[in-house]
Backbone as ProteinMPNN parsed JSONL, in Angstrom:
{"seq_chain_A": "XXXXXXXXXXXXXXXXXXXXXXXXXXXXXXXXXXXXXXXXXXXXXXXXXXXXXXXXXXXXXXXXXXXXXXXXXXXXXXXXXXXXXXXXXXXXXXXXXXXXXXXXXXXXXXXXXXXXXXXXXXXXXXXXXXXXXXXXXXXXX", "coords_chain_A": {"N_chain_A": [[0.832, -1.186, 0.0], [1.982, 1.192, 0.714], [3.84, 1.668, -1.322], [2.132, 2.024, -3.486], [0.795, 4.332, -2.649], [2.911, 6.232, -2.612], [3.707, 6.143, -5.313], [1.405, 7.043, -6.662], [1.241, 9.635, -5.69], [3.643, 10.692, -6.677], [3.04, 10.493, -9.368], [1.015, 12.429, -9.618], [2.524, 14.709, -9.18], [4.61, 14.686, -11.173], [3.232, 14.356, -13.592], [2.208, 16.799, -14.368], [4.464, 18.091, -15.26], [5.882, 16.382, -17.042], [4.045, 15.049, -18.606], [1.459, 12.523, -19.099], [1.989, 9.559, -17.338], [1.818, 6.172, -16.529], [1.05, 5.059, -13.224], [2.179, 2.684, -12.496], [4.675, 2.588, -13.621], [6.034, 4.408, -12.022], [5.917, 2.939, -9.694], [7.676, 0.859, -10.306], [10.04, 2.297, -10.497], [10.324, 3.218, -7.874], [10.619, 0.84, -6.556], [13.283, -0.082, -6.753], [15.047, 1.634, -5.067], [13.746, 1.015, -2.649], [14.169, -1.721, -2.322], [16.936, -1.727, -1.996], [17.186, -0.284, 0.42], [15.79, -2.011, 2.1], [17.507, -4.116, 2.346], [19.513, -3.34, 4.039], [20.98, -4.237, 6.925], [22.218, -3.398, 9.244], [21.486, -1.126, 11.687], [22.94, 1.126, 12.166], [23.937, 1.994, 9.736], [21.603, 2.661, 8.548], [20.629, 4.839, 9.858], [21.293, 7.514, 8.852], [19.547, 7.693, 6.65], [17.124, 7.454, 7.942], [17.188, 9.783, 9.473], [17.105, 11.714, 7.438], [14.546, 11.138, 6.413], [12.995, 11.827, 8.623], [13.505, 14.577, 8.769], [12.401, 15.403, 6.324], [9.725, 14.658, 6.754], [9.05, 16.325, 8.922], [9.42, 18.811, 7.665], [7.432, 18.642, 5.722], [5.163, 18.605, 7.418], [5.384, 21.178, 8.477], [4.984, 22.74, 6.168], [2.382, 21.967, 5.506], [1.083, 22.912, 7.796], [1.471, 25.653, 7.452], [-0.193, 26.204, 5.205], [-2.62, 25.36, 6.233], [-3.217, 27.199, 8.273], [-3.786, 29.529, 6.918], [-6.447, 30.36, 6.046], [-8.189, 29.935, 8.41], [-11.082, 28.501, 9.666], [-13.651, 29.37, 12.062], [-13.97, 27.667, 15.23], [-16.553, 26.813, 15.919], [-17.77, 26.516, 13.495], [-16.843, 24.225, 12.421], [-16.977, 20.666, 11.785], [-17.543, 18.34, 14.397], [-17.065, 15.634, 14.393], [-15.78, 13.382, 12.01], [-17.001, 12.068, 8.842], [-18.167, 8.705, 8.151], [-16.988, 7.816, 5.845], [-14.511, 9.003, 5.849], [-13.083, 7.723, 7.794], [-11.465, 5.396, 7.049], [-9.262, 6.706, 5.863], [-8.247, 8.048, 8.07], [-7.474, 5.883, 9.756], [-5.572, 4.674, 8.119], [-3.631, 6.698, 7.997], [-2.97, 6.894, 10.717], [-1.943, 4.328, 11.207], [0.269, 4.418, 9.504], [1.747, 6.389, 10.804], [2.581, 5.121, 13.111], [4.061, 2.913, 12.354], [6.756, 2.623, 12.65], [7.259, 1.511, 15.097], [7.904, -1.164, 15.152], [10.603, -1.292, 14.895], [11.706, -0.913, 17.279], [12.561, -2.981, 19.113], [14.892, -4.226, 17.797], [16.399, -1.898, 17.766], [16.707, -1.313, 20.456], [18.303, -3.456, 21.229], [20.724, -2.769, 20.028], [21.543, -0.478, 21.251], [23.772, 1.567, 23.214], [23.193, 2.12, 25.874], [20.578, 0.567, 26.862], [18.659, 1.143, 28.781], [17.928, 3.768, 28.512], [15.911, 3.821, 26.682], [13.526, 3.085, 27.847], [11.079, 3.943, 30.393], [9.338, 6.791, 31.842], [10.196, 9.181, 30.722], [11.742, 8.277, 28.668], [13.346, 7.477, 25.507], [11.531, 6.168, 23.798], [8.88, 6.743, 24.82], [8.94, 9.561, 24.744], [9.322, 10.097, 21.985], [7.001, 8.92, 20.918], [4.994, 10.493, 22.078], [5.552, 12.96, 20.895], [5.178, 12.377, 18.133], [2.484, 11.552, 18.187], [1.256, 13.922, 19.104], [1.838, 15.706, 16.994], [0.412, 14.526, 14.84], [-2.185, 14.573, 15.872], [-2.569, 17.312, 16.042], [-2.456, 18.037, 13.307], [-4.665, 16.595, 12.428], [-6.716, 17.861, 13.862], [-6.825, 20.477, 12.872]], "CA_chain_A": [[0.0, 0.0, 0.0], [2.885, 2.334, 0.813], [4.411, 1.9, -2.656], [1.049, 2.575, -4.315], [0.586, 5.704, -2.174], [4.018, 7.066, -3.088], [3.706, 6.228, -6.778], [0.299, 7.889, -7.103], [1.609, 11.024, -5.394], [4.651, 11.082, -7.661], [2.347, 10.656, -10.646], [0.342, 13.73, -9.601], [3.533, 15.763, -9.27], [5.368, 14.673, -12.416], [2.382, 14.412, -14.782], [2.054, 18.193, -14.806], [5.708, 18.522, -15.9], [6.384, 15.488, -18.091], [2.96, 14.381, -19.314], [0.827, 11.369, -18.451], [2.729, 8.305, -17.215], [1.098, 5.258, -15.651], [1.681, 4.998, -11.905], [2.939, 1.428, -12.388], [6.063, 2.945, -13.942], [6.591, 4.988, -10.798], [6.088, 1.827, -8.745], [8.91, 0.163, -10.677], [11.164, 3.171, -10.152], [10.422, 3.241, -6.413], [10.981, -0.493, -6.073], [14.743, -0.244, -6.679], [15.59, 2.14, -3.806], [13.153, 0.334, -1.498], [14.871, -2.992, -2.157], [18.261, -1.422, -1.453], [17.021, 0.069, 1.831], [15.329, -3.181, 2.85], [18.629, -5.044, 2.533], [20.446, -2.822, 5.037], [20.672, -4.94, 8.172], [22.797, -2.692, 10.376], [20.759, 0.121, 11.911], [23.902, 2.226, 12.158], [24.002, 2.473, 8.357], [20.27, 3.122, 8.165], [20.274, 6.043, 10.616], [21.237, 8.742, 8.035], [18.324, 7.674, 5.845], [16.048, 7.734, 8.879], [17.26, 11.202, 9.819], [16.606, 12.436, 6.271], [13.093, 10.978, 6.338], [12.397, 12.621, 9.704], [13.584, 15.984, 8.369], [11.409, 15.618, 5.267], [8.402, 14.573, 7.364], [8.833, 17.557, 9.687], [9.271, 19.88, 6.684], [6.082, 18.495, 5.169], [4.197, 19.053, 8.42], [5.473, 22.643, 8.553], [4.342, 23.283, 4.965], [0.938, 21.738, 5.674], [0.617, 23.847, 8.822], [1.429, 26.982, 6.847], [-1.391, 26.328, 4.379], [-3.814, 25.17, 7.061], [-3.496, 28.384, 9.065], [-4.039, 30.685, 6.072], [-7.863, 30.752, 6.173], [-8.687, 29.037, 9.45], [-12.456, 28.829, 10.06], [-13.916, 29.354, 13.502], [-14.165, 26.303, 15.742], [-17.961, 26.438, 15.934], [-18.193, 26.228, 12.133], [-16.24, 22.957, 12.014], [-17.624, 19.435, 12.229], [-16.847, 17.761, 15.549], [-16.704, 14.257, 14.057], [-15.724, 13.159, 10.563], [-17.958, 11.1, 8.302], [-17.666, 7.332, 8.119], [-16.161, 7.676, 4.651], [-13.172, 9.508, 6.116], [-12.422, 6.893, 8.8], [-10.332, 4.62, 6.517], [-8.116, 7.597, 5.693], [-7.687, 8.278, 9.401], [-6.778, 4.691, 10.231], [-4.37, 4.505, 7.3], [-2.641, 7.678, 8.446], [-2.527, 6.526, 12.066], [-1.071, 3.153, 11.086], [1.535, 4.875, 8.919], [2.486, 7.155, 11.804], [3.115, 4.272, 14.164], [4.688, 1.7, 11.82], [8.144, 2.555, 13.086], [7.372, 0.875, 16.404], [8.485, -2.505, 15.014], [12.058, -1.167, 14.881], [12.124, -0.622, 18.649], [13.329, -4.073, 19.728], [16.261, -4.264, 17.282], [17.084, -0.677, 18.168], [17.064, -1.475, 21.873], [19.411, -4.405, 21.312], [21.958, -2.181, 19.536], [21.855, 0.748, 21.979], [24.831, 1.48, 24.22], [22.51, 2.033, 27.173], [19.17, 0.272, 26.566], [17.764, 1.685, 29.798], [17.465, 5.086, 28.069], [14.741, 3.658, 25.832], [12.327, 2.874, 28.666], [10.809, 4.943, 31.416], [8.334, 7.783, 31.455], [10.828, 10.176, 29.861], [12.679, 7.591, 27.792], [13.315, 7.797, 24.075], [10.314, 5.626, 23.186], [7.711, 7.53, 25.221], [9.079, 10.929, 24.249], [9.086, 10.13, 20.541], [5.597, 8.608, 20.638], [4.199, 11.667, 22.448], [5.771, 13.985, 19.861], [4.506, 11.947, 16.901], [1.033, 11.599, 18.428], [0.843, 15.325, 19.177], [1.881, 16.284, 15.652], [-0.682, 14.028, 14.016], [-3.449, 15.074, 16.433], [-2.677, 18.716, 15.639], [-2.81, 18.074, 11.886], [-6.044, 16.108, 12.316], [-7.647, 18.829, 14.431], [-6.961, 21.638, 12.002]], "C_chain_A": [[0.875, 1.247, 0.0], [3.466, 2.676, -0.558], [3.356, 2.494, -3.59], [0.8, 4.034, -3.944], [1.662, 6.636, -2.711], [3.956, 7.234, -4.6], [2.559, 7.097, -7.287], [0.574, 9.359, -6.801], [2.671, 11.526, -6.357], [4.022, 11.306, -9.032], [1.653, 12.017, -10.703], [1.338, 14.874, -9.754], [4.137, 15.823, -10.666], [4.508, 14.719, -13.675], [2.205, 15.843, -15.278], [3.302, 18.707, -15.518], [6.076, 17.693, -17.129], [5.297, 14.766, -18.859], [2.49, 13.141, -18.563], [1.718, 10.135, -18.508], [1.96, 7.442, -16.222], [1.814, 5.147, -14.305], [2.418, 3.688, -11.675], [4.416, 1.649, -12.735], [6.75, 3.535, -12.719], [6.804, 3.921, -9.724], [7.375, 1.068, -9.037], [10.139, 0.99, -10.322], [11.392, 3.188, -8.643], [10.924, 1.91, -5.863], [12.489, -0.649, -5.88], [15.319, 0.355, -5.392], [15.015, 1.448, -2.574], [13.823, -1.014, -1.255], [16.258, -2.784, -1.571], [18.15, -1.117, 0.041], [16.583, -1.123, 2.676], [16.449, -4.173, 3.116], [19.685, -4.528, 3.502], [20.077, -3.438, 6.377], [21.21, -4.22, 9.4], [22.096, -1.343, 10.539], [21.674, 1.335, 11.925], [24.01, 2.829, 10.755], [22.668, 3.038, 7.888], [19.899, 4.444, 8.844], [20.341, 7.326, 9.791], [19.977, 8.812, 7.166], [17.122, 7.988, 6.729], [16.026, 9.207, 9.268], [16.744, 12.056, 8.66], [15.086, 12.333, 6.177], [12.397, 11.762, 7.441], [12.419, 14.116, 9.366], [12.543, 16.299, 7.298], [9.988, 15.566, 5.816], [8.09, 15.835, 8.15], [8.659, 18.758, 8.751], [7.881, 19.835, 6.054], [5.009, 18.945, 6.139], [4.212, 20.57, 8.574], [4.787, 23.29, 7.356], [2.827, 23.126, 5.05], [0.369, 22.71, 6.687], [0.516, 25.266, 8.271], [0.152, 27.171, 6.04], [-2.666, 26.154, 5.185], [-4.198, 26.465, 7.774], [-3.745, 29.639, 8.23], [-5.464, 31.206, 6.237], [-8.54, 29.813, 7.155], [-10.112, 29.419, 9.832], [-12.596, 28.789, 11.586], [-14.229, 27.937, 13.964], [-15.627, 25.891, 15.745], [-18.507, 26.154, 14.538], [-17.697, 24.862, 11.652], [-17.068, 21.782, 12.51], [-16.839, 18.865, 13.402], [-16.359, 16.351, 15.258], [-16.736, 14.104, 12.543], [-16.786, 12.153, 10.134], [-17.33, 9.705, 8.3], [-16.772, 7.084, 6.906], [-14.729, 8.143, 4.855], [-12.422, 8.665, 7.149], [-11.309, 6.013, 8.236], [-9.087, 5.465, 6.288], [-7.444, 7.868, 7.03], [-6.888, 7.067, 9.872], [-5.52, 4.413, 9.413], [-3.265, 5.455, 7.715], [-2.094, 7.32, 9.818], [-1.61, 5.309, 12.021], [0.272, 3.528, 10.478], [2.391, 5.581, 9.966], [3.169, 6.265, 12.827], [3.754, 2.987, 13.64], [6.132, 1.563, 12.245], [8.341, 1.858, 14.415], [7.998, -0.517, 16.303], [10.005, -2.473, 14.928], [12.603, -1.048, 16.31], [12.971, -1.736, 19.247], [14.724, -4.221, 19.135], [17.07, -3.025, 17.678], [17.551, -0.769, 19.617], [18.256, -2.415, 22.028], [20.739, -3.792, 20.896], [22.334, -0.886, 20.259], [22.985, 0.518, 22.968], [24.241, 1.369, 25.614], [21.017, 1.831, 26.923], [18.189, 0.815, 27.599], [17.22, 3.057, 29.398], [16.208, 4.998, 27.209], [13.46, 3.64, 26.652], [12.177, 3.99, 29.683], [9.851, 5.997, 30.91], [8.925, 8.891, 30.597], [11.893, 9.553, 28.966], [12.487, 7.98, 26.335], [11.999, 7.351, 23.444], [9.092, 6.472, 23.536], [7.777, 8.95, 24.69], [8.775, 11.018, 22.76], [7.63, 9.841, 20.203], [4.688, 9.776, 21.006], [4.344, 12.754, 21.387], [5.036, 13.622, 18.581], [2.99, 12.018, 17.059], [0.532, 13.035, 18.439], [0.824, 15.978, 17.801], [0.706, 15.825, 14.802], [-2.045, 14.431, 14.561], [-3.649, 16.524, 16.017], [-3.071, 18.84, 14.171], [-4.259, 17.61, 11.687], [-7.075, 17.102, 12.833], [-7.888, 19.996, 13.483], [-7.3, 21.217, 10.599]], "O_chain_A": [[0.544, 2.243, -0.643], [3.569, 3.85, -0.913], [3.665, 3.372, -4.395], [0.615, 4.877, -4.822], [1.353, 7.717, -3.212], [4.131, 8.339, -5.113], [2.737, 7.825, -8.264], [0.183, 10.234, -7.574], [2.606, 12.67, -6.808], [4.428, 12.205, -9.768], [1.701, 12.689, -11.733], [1.034, 15.887, -10.383], [4.175, 16.889, -11.279], [5.011, 15.088, -14.736], [2.068, 16.07, -16.48], [3.218, 19.656, -16.297], [6.528, 18.236, -18.138], [5.613, 13.928, -19.703], [3.05, 12.765, -17.533], [2.149, 9.715, -19.582], [1.503, 7.935, -15.191], [3.044, 5.142, -14.253], [3.212, 3.592, -10.74], [5.294, 0.972, -12.201], [7.897, 3.206, -12.417], [7.754, 3.994, -8.944], [8.087, 0.676, -8.112], [11.158, 0.447, -9.896], [12.536, 3.174, -8.189], [11.581, 1.869, -4.822], [12.919, -1.294, -4.924], [16.025, -0.351, -4.672], [15.707, 1.304, -1.566], [14.024, -1.407, -0.106], [16.709, -3.575, -0.742], [18.933, -1.633, 0.839], [16.965, -1.231, 3.842], [16.342, -4.992, 4.03], [20.666, -5.226, 3.76], [18.992, -3.192, 6.904], [20.694, -4.422, 10.499], [22.114, -0.517, 9.626], [21.217, 2.458, 11.715], [24.159, 4.043, 10.611], [22.621, 3.811, 6.93], [18.94, 5.097, 8.432], [19.495, 8.194, 10.006], [19.413, 9.89, 6.978], [16.21, 8.702, 6.315], [14.956, 9.806, 9.378], [16.017, 13.023, 8.885], [14.412, 13.323, 5.894], [11.317, 12.308, 7.219], [11.458, 14.832, 9.647], [11.882, 17.336, 7.354], [9.135, 16.346, 5.394], [6.982, 16.363, 8.057], [7.833, 19.631, 9.019], [7.236, 20.869, 5.877], [4.044, 19.595, 5.738], [3.163, 21.181, 8.779], [4.081, 24.286, 7.514], [2.08, 24.043, 4.706], [-0.704, 23.275, 6.473], [-0.423, 25.995, 8.593], [-0.516, 28.196, 6.176], [-3.692, 26.745, 4.85], [-5.382, 26.792, 7.866], [-3.902, 30.72, 8.796], [-5.657, 32.383, 6.541], [-9.369, 28.991, 6.768], [-10.344, 30.543, 10.277], [-11.749, 28.238, 12.289], [-14.698, 27.109, 13.183], [-15.917, 24.706, 15.585], [-19.601, 25.604, 14.409], [-18.098, 24.4, 10.583], [-17.769, 21.879, 13.517], [-15.609, 18.901, 13.403], [-15.35, 15.917, 15.813], [-17.623, 14.639, 11.878], [-17.391, 11.476, 10.965], [-16.115, 9.556, 8.431], [-15.892, 6.224, 6.951], [-13.829, 7.731, 4.123], [-11.228, 8.882, 7.357], [-10.273, 5.884, 8.888], [-7.971, 4.989, 6.496], [-6.216, 7.912, 7.117], [-5.756, 7.209, 10.333], [-4.512, 3.965, 9.959], [-2.097, 5.07, 7.78], [-0.892, 7.43, 10.059], [-0.603, 5.268, 12.728], [1.307, 3.007, 10.895], [3.607, 5.396, 10.014], [4.224, 6.619, 13.354], [3.968, 2.055, 14.415], [6.679, 0.46, 12.199], [9.479, 1.633, 14.828], [8.569, -1.001, 17.281], [10.637, -3.529, 14.893], [13.815, -1.08, 16.521], [14.013, -1.453, 19.839], [15.683, -4.335, 19.899], [18.278, -3.106, 17.895], [18.659, -0.35, 19.952], [19.122, -2.184, 22.872], [21.788, -4.241, 21.357], [23.337, -0.26, 19.916], [23.145, -0.581, 23.498], [24.738, 0.606, 26.443], [20.272, 2.801, 26.788], [16.999, 0.933, 27.31], [16.169, 3.469, 29.887], [15.514, 5.998, 27.027], [12.424, 4.128, 26.2], [13.037, 4.861, 29.811], [9.581, 6.092, 29.713], [8.198, 9.49, 29.804], [12.838, 10.228, 28.556], [11.569, 8.724, 25.991], [11.418, 8.082, 22.641], [8.347, 6.876, 22.644], [6.768, 9.487, 24.233], [8.053, 11.913, 22.323], [7.078, 10.458, 19.292], [3.704, 10.025, 20.311], [3.361, 13.399, 21.021], [4.345, 14.461, 18.003], [2.292, 12.491, 16.163], [-0.506, 13.335, 17.848], [-0.103, 16.721, 17.478], [0.073, 16.633, 14.123], [-2.98, 14.616, 13.782], [-4.761, 16.929, 15.678], [-3.925, 19.657, 13.825], [-4.988, 18.173, 10.871], [-8.183, 17.18, 12.303], [-9.021, 20.447, 13.315], [-7.454, 22.065, 9.72]]}, "name": "protein", "num_of_chains": 1, "seq": "XXXXXXXXXXXXXXXXXXXXXXXXXXXXXXXXXXXXXXXXXXXXXXXXXXXXXXXXXXXXXXXXXXXXXXXXXXXXXXXXXXXXXXXXXXXXXXXXXXXXXXXXXXXXXXXXXXXXXXXXXXXXXXXXXXXXXXXXXXXXX"}
């Protein structure tokens, strides 16, 4: 699903510049870097890619926030609950936001001090609170 999502977004971007191209072509182009990244077994070598993705995600959230706050309607004019048709989009976004949790155990095994991961102010809780807060803020506005 992730590859389809990326390829359809790339198709929307590049079709306006280079003409109509089937999104299956973009899927094939994306497949090569994804296979390379999937074969990296040492998290130490994967951390620069992860840092780049975090920077791009934060940049995207900043850009979205900029456009969201341009013409912000009053809170009483907004719907309090979304329609049932929008729930699959919410669950897909929420699952995407928390898919990185499956990296926690291998990450804990390779940490110099694994105790820093746990606890109420550990790396895991702090990062999950930040990610949850960002996505709740985007969902609210």
